[in-house]
């Protein structure tokens, strides 16, 4: 702590022992001042780290199993101490024959656990055994607890309206309701595959008593993009009439994965937000994303991907992170112009189940000579921006300001065109050349022009083209 006015040190490396072991996320900042003169300014909360290395460090592994519970040998009290919350009418819940039983006759009950902190990457499978009864009376629903709130996954049963929640009184989102299946009084295995890359939920439901499938590969489109962390599950069952109990068993939440695979279309090179063609990558591009399809075992990526500047026989350094099936590479420096590059991927890359890619893969790509990116063009007259034809004065000087970035090492000449129209007919035009020097990597250029006589003119456009050969526009025209 230092006094801001004098720079005098009030506290120097004072250390206080605080148990932070239970903290999993930082959610905010709270300041309280009792005196009227208390003030606060320049609040910064940031991670403190050593300098970023040029090569990727070994990242942590994803545990395949996120959560598993089969209730074997457990009591209701064990579940409460474990972190379960038992819902309304919890006196109806008991552990019988190593299964959780909810005695829901003429009422409802269920349970919640909300103590997980698993990354929502790639694919996640949620499985559990569920005992349902005649669906004329029985209702059961399952919610996924996440950092983005409660995500409704599935709704069984036909009694009442789907807009009705027998627990809270209203749904906050439309549930995925299964229609047209007469479930009967059986134990089922419910299998939900959440695909966070493709925003889908795939449902399979097996009748465990009869060995038949009640639902096979039913796919729902569902926006899962806001979810970063899986926290737990929330289930609720409600019955009407003199019916038997609802049961739960063998809860399993785990990462799922396809076998790893790779091809040229699974390697994307980015210039800003734009995906580049491998045959002509813009220099300065500094991000590469390799999607292996399967959720990756992170440790197998260490030193498994090399990038080489073949033209100069030089290794390209980078940092990287594993996110689900994707290996996201950030280059230490942007790619150079007019170079040949090669990406080599080891066949020892594995998914979380230990399945290897199998064979080494190589992708060759090339950078182009560079480009000019125009960030903006503005027309002014007498110090004010002109945004309409009525605001343009004939016979007076106007100024065009162009802001740009350039990645090429050679001189570029671009064309600035002032076009005068009567309706859609081009009446006259003025063409200027703007020269951007070889060592100029970006900035602004200005051009001045005297506005022509506007008699018989209904509109004016200001255009910026790369040249008259490609007739490639470099930015959106100014149309007055």
GROMACS .gro file of C-alpha atoms in nm:
model
  480
    1UNK     CA    1   0.000   0.000   0.000
    2UNK     CA    2   0.143   0.337  -0.102
    3UNK     CA    3   0.017   0.688  -0.037
    4UNK     CA    4  -0.082   0.820  -0.378
    5UNK     CA    5   0.001   1.184  -0.308
    6UNK     CA    6   0.350   1.130  -0.168
    7UNK     CA    7   0.444   0.782  -0.285
    8UNK     CA    8   0.529   0.696   0.075
    9UNK     CA    9   0.495   0.323   0.152
   10UNK     CA   10   0.233   0.241   0.414
   11UNK     CA   11   0.253  -0.141   0.382
   12UNK     CA   12   0.528  -0.337   0.210
   13UNK     CA   13   0.476  -0.706   0.126
   14UNK     CA   14   0.249  -0.760   0.422
   15UNK     CA   15   0.127  -1.123   0.410
   16UNK     CA   16  -0.193  -1.245   0.573
   17UNK     CA   17  -0.282  -1.615   0.586
   18UNK     CA   18  -0.633  -1.670   0.443
   19UNK     CA   19  -0.792  -2.004   0.363
   20UNK     CA   20  -0.888  -1.969  -0.006
   21UNK     CA   21  -0.926  -2.341  -0.072
   22UNK     CA   22  -1.306  -2.325  -0.099
   23UNK     CA   23  -1.304  -2.046  -0.358
   24UNK     CA   24  -1.362  -2.166  -0.716
   25UNK     CA   25  -1.448  -1.837  -0.891
   26UNK     CA   26  -1.425  -1.460  -0.844
   27UNK     CA   27  -1.769  -1.304  -0.887
   28UNK     CA   28  -1.724  -0.938  -0.794
   29UNK     CA   29  -1.579  -0.666  -0.571
   30UNK     CA   30  -1.733  -0.499  -0.269
   31UNK     CA   31  -1.623  -0.171  -0.110
   32UNK     CA   32  -1.767  -0.011   0.199
   33UNK     CA   33  -1.669   0.327   0.340
   34UNK     CA   34  -1.835   0.460   0.652
   35UNK     CA   35  -1.691   0.811   0.653
   36UNK     CA   36  -1.826   1.073   0.415
   37UNK     CA   37  -1.478   1.133   0.273
   38UNK     CA   38  -1.416   0.770   0.168
   39UNK     CA   39  -1.348   0.744  -0.206
   40UNK     CA   40  -1.254   0.471  -0.450
   41UNK     CA   41  -1.084   0.489  -0.788
   42UNK     CA   42  -0.888   0.283  -1.043
   43UNK     CA   43  -1.014  -0.064  -0.945
   44UNK     CA   44  -0.823  -0.341  -1.125
   45UNK     CA   45  -0.873  -0.717  -1.075
   46UNK     CA   46  -0.632  -0.921  -1.285
   47UNK     CA   47  -0.444  -1.249  -1.292
   48UNK     CA   48  -0.079  -1.229  -1.188
   49UNK     CA   49   0.149  -1.451  -1.389
   50UNK     CA   50   0.502  -1.489  -1.507
   51UNK     CA   51   0.598  -1.393  -1.862
   52UNK     CA   52   0.417  -1.606  -2.122
   53UNK     CA   53   0.648  -1.879  -2.253
   54UNK     CA   54   0.711  -1.922  -2.625
   55UNK     CA   55   0.626  -2.294  -2.616
   56UNK     CA   56   0.313  -2.448  -2.465
   57UNK     CA   57   0.337  -2.585  -2.115
   58UNK     CA   58   0.170  -2.912  -2.028
   59UNK     CA   59  -0.194  -2.830  -1.950
   60UNK     CA   60  -0.409  -3.011  -1.698
   61UNK     CA   61  -0.608  -3.317  -1.794
   62UNK     CA   62  -0.984  -3.351  -1.823
   63UNK     CA   63  -1.117  -3.623  -1.599
   64UNK     CA   64  -1.357  -3.830  -1.809
   65UNK     CA   65  -1.603  -3.880  -1.523
   66UNK     CA   66  -1.745  -3.554  -1.391
   67UNK     CA   67  -1.981  -3.709  -1.134
   68UNK     CA   68  -2.109  -4.055  -1.047
   69UNK     CA   69  -2.355  -4.173  -0.784
   70UNK     CA   70  -2.530  -4.510  -0.748
   71UNK     CA   71  -2.660  -4.466  -0.391
   72UNK     CA   72  -2.508  -4.800  -0.284
   73UNK     CA   73  -2.495  -4.819   0.095
   74UNK     CA   74  -2.604  -4.456   0.127
   75UNK     CA   75  -2.864  -4.309   0.358
   76UNK     CA   76  -3.067  -3.996   0.305
   77UNK     CA   77  -2.855  -3.827   0.569
   78UNK     CA   78  -2.539  -3.920   0.375
   79UNK     CA   79  -2.673  -3.742   0.067
   80UNK     CA   80  -2.753  -3.427   0.265
   81UNK     CA   81  -2.404  -3.420   0.414
   82UNK     CA   82  -2.267  -3.481   0.064
   83UNK     CA   83  -2.436  -3.162  -0.057
   84UNK     CA   84  -2.770  -3.280  -0.192
   85UNK     CA   85  -3.073  -3.061  -0.134
   86UNK     CA   86  -3.394  -3.259  -0.090
   87UNK     CA   87  -3.699  -3.077  -0.218
   88UNK     CA   88  -4.048  -3.020  -0.083
   89UNK     CA   89  -4.196  -3.317   0.101
   90UNK     CA   90  -3.846  -3.454   0.155
   91UNK     CA   91  -3.988  -3.690   0.414
   92UNK     CA   92  -4.111  -3.892   0.117
   93UNK     CA   93  -3.756  -3.955  -0.005
   94UNK     CA   94  -3.573  -4.266   0.110
   95UNK     CA   95  -3.295  -4.502  -0.002
   96UNK     CA   96  -3.438  -4.847  -0.068
   97UNK     CA   97  -3.256  -5.138  -0.237
   98UNK     CA   98  -2.964  -4.902  -0.307
   99UNK     CA   99  -3.188  -4.671  -0.510
  100UNK     CA  100  -3.331  -4.331  -0.431
  101UNK     CA  101  -3.709  -4.358  -0.406
  102UNK     CA  102  -3.942  -4.057  -0.405
  103UNK     CA  103  -4.281  -4.143  -0.263
  104UNK     CA  104  -4.473  -3.895  -0.475
  105UNK     CA  105  -4.830  -4.020  -0.443
  106UNK     CA  106  -5.061  -3.715  -0.447
  107UNK     CA  107  -4.772  -3.471  -0.446
  108UNK     CA  108  -4.422  -3.404  -0.564
  109UNK     CA  109  -4.062  -3.409  -0.453
  110UNK     CA  110  -3.712  -3.435  -0.591
  111UNK     CA  111  -3.350  -3.345  -0.527
  112UNK     CA  112  -3.076  -3.103  -0.632
  113UNK     CA  113  -2.702  -3.121  -0.623
  114UNK     CA  114  -2.512  -2.809  -0.720
  115UNK     CA  115  -2.153  -2.872  -0.615
  116UNK     CA  116  -1.976  -2.950  -0.943
  117UNK     CA  117  -1.744  -2.722  -1.141
  118UNK     CA  118  -1.682  -2.895  -1.472
  119UNK     CA  119  -1.594  -2.720  -1.798
  120UNK     CA  120  -1.871  -2.732  -2.059
  121UNK     CA  121  -1.646  -2.835  -2.347
  122UNK     CA  122  -1.699  -3.065  -2.643
  123UNK     CA  123  -1.962  -3.326  -2.557
  124UNK     CA  124  -2.101  -3.412  -2.215
  125UNK     CA  125  -2.322  -3.716  -2.145
  126UNK     CA  126  -2.582  -3.706  -1.866
  127UNK     CA  127  -2.719  -4.053  -1.781
  128UNK     CA  128  -2.945  -4.174  -1.503
  129UNK     CA  129  -3.193  -4.449  -1.432
  130UNK     CA  130  -3.549  -4.333  -1.382
  131UNK     CA  131  -3.860  -4.519  -1.277
  132UNK     CA  132  -4.171  -4.374  -1.441
  133UNK     CA  133  -4.535  -4.466  -1.409
  134UNK     CA  134  -4.841  -4.444  -1.629
  135UNK     CA  135  -4.785  -4.116  -1.809
  136UNK     CA  136  -5.147  -4.016  -1.771
  137UNK     CA  137  -5.057  -3.917  -1.418
  138UNK     CA  138  -4.680  -3.897  -1.378
  139UNK     CA  139  -4.459  -3.593  -1.448
  140UNK     CA  140  -4.081  -3.584  -1.419
  141UNK     CA  141  -3.838  -3.319  -1.534
  142UNK     CA  142  -3.461  -3.271  -1.527
  143UNK     CA  143  -3.266  -2.944  -1.522
  144UNK     CA  144  -2.892  -2.895  -1.570
  145UNK     CA  145  -2.742  -2.653  -1.315
  146UNK     CA  146  -2.486  -2.427  -1.485
  147UNK     CA  147  -2.311  -2.092  -1.451
  148UNK     CA  148  -2.568  -1.963  -1.704
  149UNK     CA  149  -2.861  -2.070  -1.485
  150UNK     CA  150  -3.088  -2.373  -1.490
  151UNK     CA  151  -3.101  -2.531  -1.835
  152UNK     CA  152  -3.415  -2.745  -1.888
  153UNK     CA  153  -3.317  -3.075  -2.046
  154UNK     CA  154  -3.619  -3.302  -2.056
  155UNK     CA  155  -3.982  -3.334  -1.948
  156UNK     CA  156  -4.164  -3.668  -1.918
  157UNK     CA  157  -4.534  -3.720  -1.867
  158UNK     CA  158  -4.861  -3.580  -1.991
  159UNK     CA  159  -5.051  -3.470  -1.682
  160UNK     CA  160  -5.110  -3.097  -1.680
  161UNK     CA  161  -4.963  -2.835  -1.912
  162UNK     CA  162  -4.601  -2.800  -2.015
  163UNK     CA  163  -4.621  -2.436  -1.909
  164UNK     CA  164  -4.686  -2.551  -1.554
  165UNK     CA  165  -4.412  -2.630  -1.304
  166UNK     CA  166  -4.544  -2.814  -0.997
  167UNK     CA  167  -4.244  -2.693  -0.799
  168UNK     CA  168  -4.215  -2.319  -0.855
  169UNK     CA  169  -4.529  -2.230  -1.049
  170UNK     CA  170  -4.372  -2.133  -1.382
  171UNK     CA  171  -4.105  -2.247  -1.626
  172UNK     CA  172  -3.835  -1.997  -1.714
  173UNK     CA  173  -3.774  -2.175  -2.046
  174UNK     CA  174  -3.956  -2.419  -2.269
  175UNK     CA  175  -3.870  -2.777  -2.182
  176UNK     CA  176  -3.784  -3.045  -2.432
  177UNK     CA  177  -4.100  -3.252  -2.393
  178UNK     CA  178  -4.117  -3.610  -2.515
  179UNK     CA  179  -4.453  -3.675  -2.679
  180UNK     CA  180  -4.635  -3.988  -2.789
  181UNK     CA  181  -4.460  -4.254  -2.581
  182UNK     CA  182  -4.664  -4.455  -2.333
  183UNK     CA  183  -4.391  -4.528  -2.084
  184UNK     CA  184  -4.579  -4.752  -1.846
  185UNK     CA  185  -4.445  -4.855  -1.507
  186UNK     CA  186  -4.082  -4.942  -1.580
  187UNK     CA  187  -3.723  -4.852  -1.503
  188UNK     CA  188  -3.559  -4.657  -1.788
  189UNK     CA  189  -3.205  -4.545  -1.859
  190UNK     CA  190  -3.213  -4.185  -1.981
  191UNK     CA  191  -2.911  -4.090  -2.195
  192UNK     CA  192  -2.867  -3.722  -2.289
  193UNK     CA  193  -2.569  -3.618  -2.503
  194UNK     CA  194  -2.502  -3.244  -2.488
  195UNK     CA  195  -2.291  -3.121  -2.780
  196UNK     CA  196  -2.154  -2.778  -2.689
  197UNK     CA  197  -1.983  -2.734  -3.027
  198UNK     CA  198  -2.298  -2.794  -3.234
  199UNK     CA  199  -2.568  -2.681  -2.985
  200UNK     CA  200  -2.765  -3.005  -2.986
  201UNK     CA  201  -2.903  -3.250  -2.728
  202UNK     CA  202  -2.942  -3.612  -2.839
  203UNK     CA  203  -3.181  -3.831  -2.640
  204UNK     CA  204  -3.184  -4.207  -2.603
  205UNK     CA  205  -3.408  -4.388  -2.355
  206UNK     CA  206  -3.393  -4.761  -2.290
  207UNK     CA  207  -3.658  -4.965  -2.112
  208UNK     CA  208  -3.437  -5.159  -1.871
  209UNK     CA  209  -3.713  -5.399  -1.767
  210UNK     CA  210  -3.799  -5.506  -2.120
  211UNK     CA  211  -3.466  -5.441  -2.296
  212UNK     CA  212  -3.625  -5.221  -2.563
  213UNK     CA  213  -3.564  -4.863  -2.678
  214UNK     CA  214  -3.838  -4.612  -2.600
  215UNK     CA  215  -3.649  -4.326  -2.771
  216UNK     CA  216  -3.363  -4.361  -3.020
  217UNK     CA  217  -3.135  -4.076  -3.131
  218UNK     CA  218  -3.390  -3.798  -3.092
  219UNK     CA  219  -3.202  -3.471  -3.162
  220UNK     CA  220  -3.305  -3.131  -3.026
  221UNK     CA  221  -3.143  -2.806  -3.137
  222UNK     CA  222  -3.065  -2.611  -2.822
  223UNK     CA  223  -2.848  -2.303  -2.768
  224UNK     CA  224  -2.579  -2.413  -2.521
  225UNK     CA  225  -2.333  -2.136  -2.613
  226UNK     CA  226  -2.377  -1.938  -2.289
  227UNK     CA  227  -2.273  -2.231  -2.068
  228UNK     CA  228  -1.913  -2.240  -1.944
  229UNK     CA  229  -1.942  -2.454  -1.631
  230UNK     CA  230  -2.162  -2.748  -1.530
  231UNK     CA  231  -2.270  -2.726  -1.166
  232UNK     CA  232  -2.509  -3.018  -1.110
  233UNK     CA  233  -2.860  -3.151  -1.165
  234UNK     CA  234  -3.209  -3.065  -1.046
  235UNK     CA  235  -3.489  -3.321  -1.075
  236UNK     CA  236  -3.852  -3.310  -0.974
  237UNK     CA  237  -4.130  -3.568  -0.990
  238UNK     CA  238  -4.500  -3.515  -0.937
  239UNK     CA  239  -4.783  -3.766  -0.941
  240UNK     CA  240  -5.158  -3.744  -0.921
  241UNK     CA  241  -5.369  -4.022  -0.783
  242UNK     CA  242  -5.286  -4.338  -0.596
  243UNK     CA  243  -4.971  -4.443  -0.781
  244UNK     CA  244  -4.644  -4.600  -0.680
  245UNK     CA  245  -4.310  -4.435  -0.617
  246UNK     CA  246  -4.067  -4.267  -0.860
  247UNK     CA  247  -3.710  -4.395  -0.850
  248UNK     CA  248  -3.363  -4.268  -0.938
  249UNK     CA  249  -3.036  -4.456  -0.970
  250UNK     CA  250  -2.693  -4.465  -1.137
  251UNK     CA  251  -2.641  -4.094  -1.204
  252UNK     CA  252  -2.345  -4.040  -1.438
  253UNK     CA  253  -2.213  -3.718  -1.587
  254UNK     CA  254  -1.908  -3.764  -1.808
  255UNK     CA  255  -1.727  -3.622  -2.106
  256UNK     CA  256  -1.796  -3.802  -2.432
  257UNK     CA  257  -1.568  -3.807  -2.730
  258UNK     CA  258  -1.543  -3.916  -3.089
  259UNK     CA  259  -1.219  -4.072  -3.209
  260UNK     CA  260  -0.966  -3.801  -3.302
  261UNK     CA  261  -0.938  -3.717  -3.669
  262UNK     CA  262  -0.773  -3.448  -3.878
  263UNK     CA  263  -0.796  -3.306  -4.229
  264UNK     CA  264  -0.714  -2.980  -4.404
  265UNK     CA  265  -1.063  -2.839  -4.344
  266UNK     CA  266  -1.021  -2.899  -3.970
  267UNK     CA  267  -0.723  -2.659  -3.957
  268UNK     CA  268  -0.834  -2.297  -3.969
  269UNK     CA  269  -0.592  -2.003  -3.990
  270UNK     CA  270  -0.729  -1.666  -3.882
  271UNK     CA  271  -0.648  -1.309  -3.979
  272UNK     CA  272  -0.848  -1.126  -3.717
  273UNK     CA  273  -1.191  -1.293  -3.737
  274UNK     CA  274  -1.152  -1.399  -4.100
  275UNK     CA  275  -1.067  -1.760  -4.192
  276UNK     CA  276  -0.790  -1.772  -4.453
  277UNK     CA  277  -0.746  -1.989  -4.761
  278UNK     CA  278  -0.445  -2.215  -4.710
  279UNK     CA  279  -0.313  -2.116  -5.052
  280UNK     CA  280  -0.312  -1.742  -4.974
  281UNK     CA  281  -0.295  -1.656  -4.605
  282UNK     CA  282  -0.271  -1.291  -4.512
  283UNK     CA  283   0.060  -1.199  -4.346
  284UNK     CA  284   0.014  -1.096  -3.986
  285UNK     CA  285  -0.226  -1.385  -3.921
  286UNK     CA  286  -0.153  -1.509  -3.571
  287UNK     CA  287  -0.419  -1.764  -3.474
  288UNK     CA  288  -0.457  -2.128  -3.581
  289UNK     CA  289  -0.734  -2.360  -3.458
  290UNK     CA  290  -0.711  -2.736  -3.509
  291UNK     CA  291  -1.036  -2.926  -3.443
  292UNK     CA  292  -0.967  -3.296  -3.380
  293UNK     CA  293  -1.341  -3.384  -3.345
  294UNK     CA  294  -1.275  -3.583  -3.024
  295UNK     CA  295  -1.228  -3.423  -2.682
  296UNK     CA  296  -0.852  -3.410  -2.634
  297UNK     CA  297  -0.623  -3.551  -2.367
  298UNK     CA  298  -0.432  -3.229  -2.314
  299UNK     CA  299  -0.095  -3.379  -2.215
  300UNK     CA  300  -0.062  -3.555  -2.552
  301UNK     CA  301  -0.058  -3.217  -2.729
  302UNK     CA  302   0.267  -3.107  -2.567
  303UNK     CA  303   0.525  -3.079  -2.849
  304UNK     CA  304   0.284  -3.269  -3.078
  305UNK     CA  305   0.223  -2.978  -3.317
  306UNK     CA  306   0.511  -2.801  -3.490
  307UNK     CA  307   0.491  -2.504  -3.727
  308UNK     CA  308   0.783  -2.428  -3.959
  309UNK     CA  309   0.866  -2.139  -4.188
  310UNK     CA  310   0.993  -2.357  -4.474
  311UNK     CA  311   1.118  -2.062  -4.681
  312UNK     CA  312   1.357  -1.945  -4.407
  313UNK     CA  313   1.402  -2.288  -4.241
  314UNK     CA  314   1.285  -2.144  -3.908
  315UNK     CA  315   1.060  -2.281  -3.635
  316UNK     CA  316   0.750  -2.079  -3.547
  317UNK     CA  317   0.692  -2.037  -3.173
  318UNK     CA  318   0.351  -2.018  -3.014
  319UNK     CA  319   0.139  -2.068  -2.703
  320UNK     CA  320  -0.171  -2.286  -2.705
  321UNK     CA  321  -0.469  -2.407  -2.507
  322UNK     CA  322  -0.687  -2.715  -2.530
  323UNK     CA  323  -1.061  -2.650  -2.532
  324UNK     CA  324  -1.267  -2.963  -2.584
  325UNK     CA  325  -1.181  -3.098  -2.928
  326UNK     CA  326  -0.996  -2.783  -3.031
  327UNK     CA  327  -0.625  -2.699  -3.004
  328UNK     CA  328  -0.613  -2.318  -3.015
  329UNK     CA  329  -0.274  -2.177  -3.116
  330UNK     CA  330  -0.163  -1.815  -3.073
  331UNK     CA  331   0.157  -1.738  -3.263
  332UNK     CA  332   0.429  -1.536  -3.090
  333UNK     CA  333   0.450  -1.320  -3.404
  334UNK     CA  334   0.223  -1.282  -3.704
  335UNK     CA  335   0.306  -1.480  -4.016
  336UNK     CA  336   0.550  -1.316  -4.259
  337UNK     CA  337   0.456  -1.220  -4.614
  338UNK     CA  338   0.534  -1.439  -4.918
  339UNK     CA  339   0.649  -1.745  -4.722
  340UNK     CA  340   0.585  -2.119  -4.734
  341UNK     CA  341   0.481  -2.280  -4.402
  342UNK     CA  342   0.424  -2.635  -4.279
  343UNK     CA  343   0.218  -2.763  -3.985
  344UNK     CA  344   0.304  -3.114  -3.861
  345UNK     CA  345   0.077  -3.300  -3.618
  346UNK     CA  346   0.199  -3.610  -3.435
  347UNK     CA  347  -0.006  -3.929  -3.465
  348UNK     CA  348   0.026  -3.972  -3.086
  349UNK     CA  349  -0.241  -3.711  -3.010
  350UNK     CA  350  -0.514  -3.882  -2.802
  351UNK     CA  351  -0.871  -3.819  -2.701
  352UNK     CA  352  -0.975  -3.848  -2.337
  353UNK     CA  353  -1.029  -4.224  -2.374
  354UNK     CA  354  -0.675  -4.280  -2.501
  355UNK     CA  355  -0.765  -4.333  -2.868
  356UNK     CA  356  -0.476  -4.204  -3.080
  357UNK     CA  357  -0.488  -4.004  -3.401
  358UNK     CA  358  -0.274  -4.284  -3.544
  359UNK     CA  359  -0.071  -4.125  -3.822
  360UNK     CA  360   0.131  -3.809  -3.856
  361UNK     CA  361  -0.042  -3.535  -4.054
  362UNK     CA  362   0.116  -3.246  -4.250
  363UNK     CA  363  -0.047  -2.933  -4.390
  364UNK     CA  364   0.143  -2.693  -4.618
  365UNK     CA  365   0.021  -2.338  -4.659
  366UNK     CA  366   0.151  -2.010  -4.801
  367UNK     CA  367   0.120  -1.643  -4.717
  368UNK     CA  368   0.050  -1.383  -4.983
  369UNK     CA  369   0.245  -1.064  -5.048
  370UNK     CA  370   0.026  -0.866  -4.812
  371UNK     CA  371  -0.279  -0.651  -4.819
  372UNK     CA  372  -0.421  -0.315  -4.733
  373UNK     CA  373  -0.709  -0.307  -4.491
  374UNK     CA  374  -0.910   0.015  -4.490
  375UNK     CA  375  -1.060   0.072  -4.147
  376UNK     CA  376  -1.266   0.376  -4.240
  377UNK     CA  377  -1.324   0.656  -4.489
  378UNK     CA  378  -1.473   0.996  -4.402
  379UNK     CA  379  -1.577   1.297  -4.612
  380UNK     CA  380  -1.565   1.644  -4.454
  381UNK     CA  381  -1.628   1.999  -4.574
  382UNK     CA  382  -1.557   2.312  -4.375
  383UNK     CA  383  -1.454   2.095  -4.079
  384UNK     CA  384  -1.783   1.903  -4.058
  385UNK     CA  385  -1.856   1.548  -4.175
  386UNK     CA  386  -2.080   1.529  -4.482
  387UNK     CA  387  -2.340   1.253  -4.451
  388UNK     CA  388  -2.607   1.363  -4.702
  389UNK     CA  389  -2.623   1.508  -5.052
  390UNK     CA  390  -2.795   1.817  -4.915
  391UNK     CA  391  -2.494   1.881  -4.691
  392UNK     CA  392  -2.248   1.893  -4.985
  393UNK     CA  393  -2.162   2.242  -5.117
  394UNK     CA  394  -2.057   2.275  -5.482
  395UNK     CA  395  -1.747   2.472  -5.577
  396UNK     CA  396  -1.594   2.429  -5.232
  397UNK     CA  397  -1.307   2.212  -5.121
  398UNK     CA  398  -1.387   1.875  -4.959
  399UNK     CA  399  -1.149   1.642  -4.780
  400UNK     CA  400  -1.146   1.261  -4.768
  401UNK     CA  401  -0.962   1.091  -4.479
  402UNK     CA  402  -0.870   0.724  -4.516
  403UNK     CA  403  -0.752   0.516  -4.216
  404UNK     CA  404  -0.579   0.187  -4.299
  405UNK     CA  405  -0.343  -0.097  -4.204
  406UNK     CA  406  -0.087  -0.247  -4.446
  407UNK     CA  407   0.090  -0.580  -4.409
  408UNK     CA  408   0.286  -0.586  -4.736
  409UNK     CA  409   0.646  -0.468  -4.762
  410UNK     CA  410   0.611  -0.304  -5.103
  411UNK     CA  411   0.458   0.021  -5.220
  412UNK     CA  412   0.085   0.021  -5.289
  413UNK     CA  413  -0.118   0.260  -5.507
  414UNK     CA  414  -0.493   0.263  -5.450
  415UNK     CA  415  -0.765   0.447  -5.639
  416UNK     CA  416  -0.994   0.709  -5.485
  417UNK     CA  417  -1.297   0.778  -5.705
  418UNK     CA  418  -1.545   1.068  -5.682
  419UNK     CA  419  -1.851   0.974  -5.891
  420UNK     CA  420  -2.141   1.209  -5.977
  421UNK     CA  421  -2.479   1.060  -6.073
  422UNK     CA  422  -2.811   1.167  -6.218
  423UNK     CA  423  -3.033   0.892  -6.085
  424UNK     CA  424  -2.843   0.573  -6.174
  425UNK     CA  425  -2.654   0.731  -6.469
  426UNK     CA  426  -2.287   0.818  -6.413
  427UNK     CA  427  -2.244   1.177  -6.533
  428UNK     CA  428  -1.879   1.242  -6.445
  429UNK     CA  429  -1.601   1.121  -6.219
  430UNK     CA  430  -1.271   1.227  -6.070
  431UNK     CA  431  -1.002   0.965  -6.002
  432UNK     CA  432  -0.715   1.019  -5.760
  433UNK     CA  433  -0.424   0.788  -5.673
  434UNK     CA  434  -0.319   0.746  -5.311
  435UNK     CA  435   0.032   0.609  -5.268
  436UNK     CA  436   0.121   0.410  -4.956
  437UNK     CA  437   0.496   0.367  -4.921
  438UNK     CA  438   0.688   0.041  -4.878
  439UNK     CA  439   0.769   0.108  -4.512
  440UNK     CA  440   0.422   0.241  -4.427
  441UNK     CA  441   0.238  -0.014  -4.209
  442UNK     CA  442  -0.072   0.192  -4.136
  443UNK     CA  443  -0.214   0.528  -4.044
  444UNK     CA  444  -0.421   0.786  -4.232
  445UNK     CA  445  -0.406   0.951  -4.573
  446UNK     CA  446  -0.593   1.264  -4.683
  447UNK     CA  447  -0.707   1.386  -5.022
  448UNK     CA  448  -0.869   1.717  -5.111
  449UNK     CA  449  -1.094   1.786  -5.408
  450UNK     CA  450  -1.308   2.074  -5.524
  451UNK     CA  451  -1.671   1.966  -5.549
  452UNK     CA  452  -1.799   1.987  -5.908
  453UNK     CA  453  -2.103   2.184  -6.019
  454UNK     CA  454  -2.403   1.990  -5.888
  455UNK     CA  455  -2.656   2.114  -6.140
  456UNK     CA  456  -2.836   1.807  -6.274
  457UNK     CA  457  -2.667   1.586  -6.014
  458UNK     CA  458  -2.882   1.385  -5.775
  459UNK     CA  459  -2.616   1.184  -5.591
  460UNK     CA  460  -2.244   1.152  -5.523
  461UNK     CA  461  -2.039   0.845  -5.427
  462UNK     CA  462  -1.685   0.828  -5.291
  463UNK     CA  463  -1.522   0.490  -5.358
  464UNK     CA  464  -1.187   0.333  -5.274
  465UNK     CA  465  -1.062   0.053  -5.500
  466UNK     CA  466  -0.748  -0.161  -5.492
  467UNK     CA  467  -0.691  -0.096  -5.865
  468UNK     CA  468  -0.872  -0.087  -6.196
  469UNK     CA  469  -0.770  -0.443  -6.282
  470UNK     CA  470  -0.938  -0.629  -5.996
  471UNK     CA  471  -1.193  -0.350  -5.932
  472UNK     CA  472  -1.187  -0.469  -5.572
  473UNK     CA  473  -1.350  -0.227  -5.325
  474UNK     CA  474  -1.143  -0.171  -5.012
  475UNK     CA  475  -1.430  -0.038  -4.800
  476UNK     CA  476  -1.795   0.052  -4.811
  477UNK     CA  477  -1.868   0.346  -5.042
  478UNK     CA  478  -1.980   0.684  -4.913
  479UNK     CA  479  -2.312   0.742  -5.086
  480UNK     CA  480  -2.475   1.083  -5.074
   0.00000   0.00000   0.00000
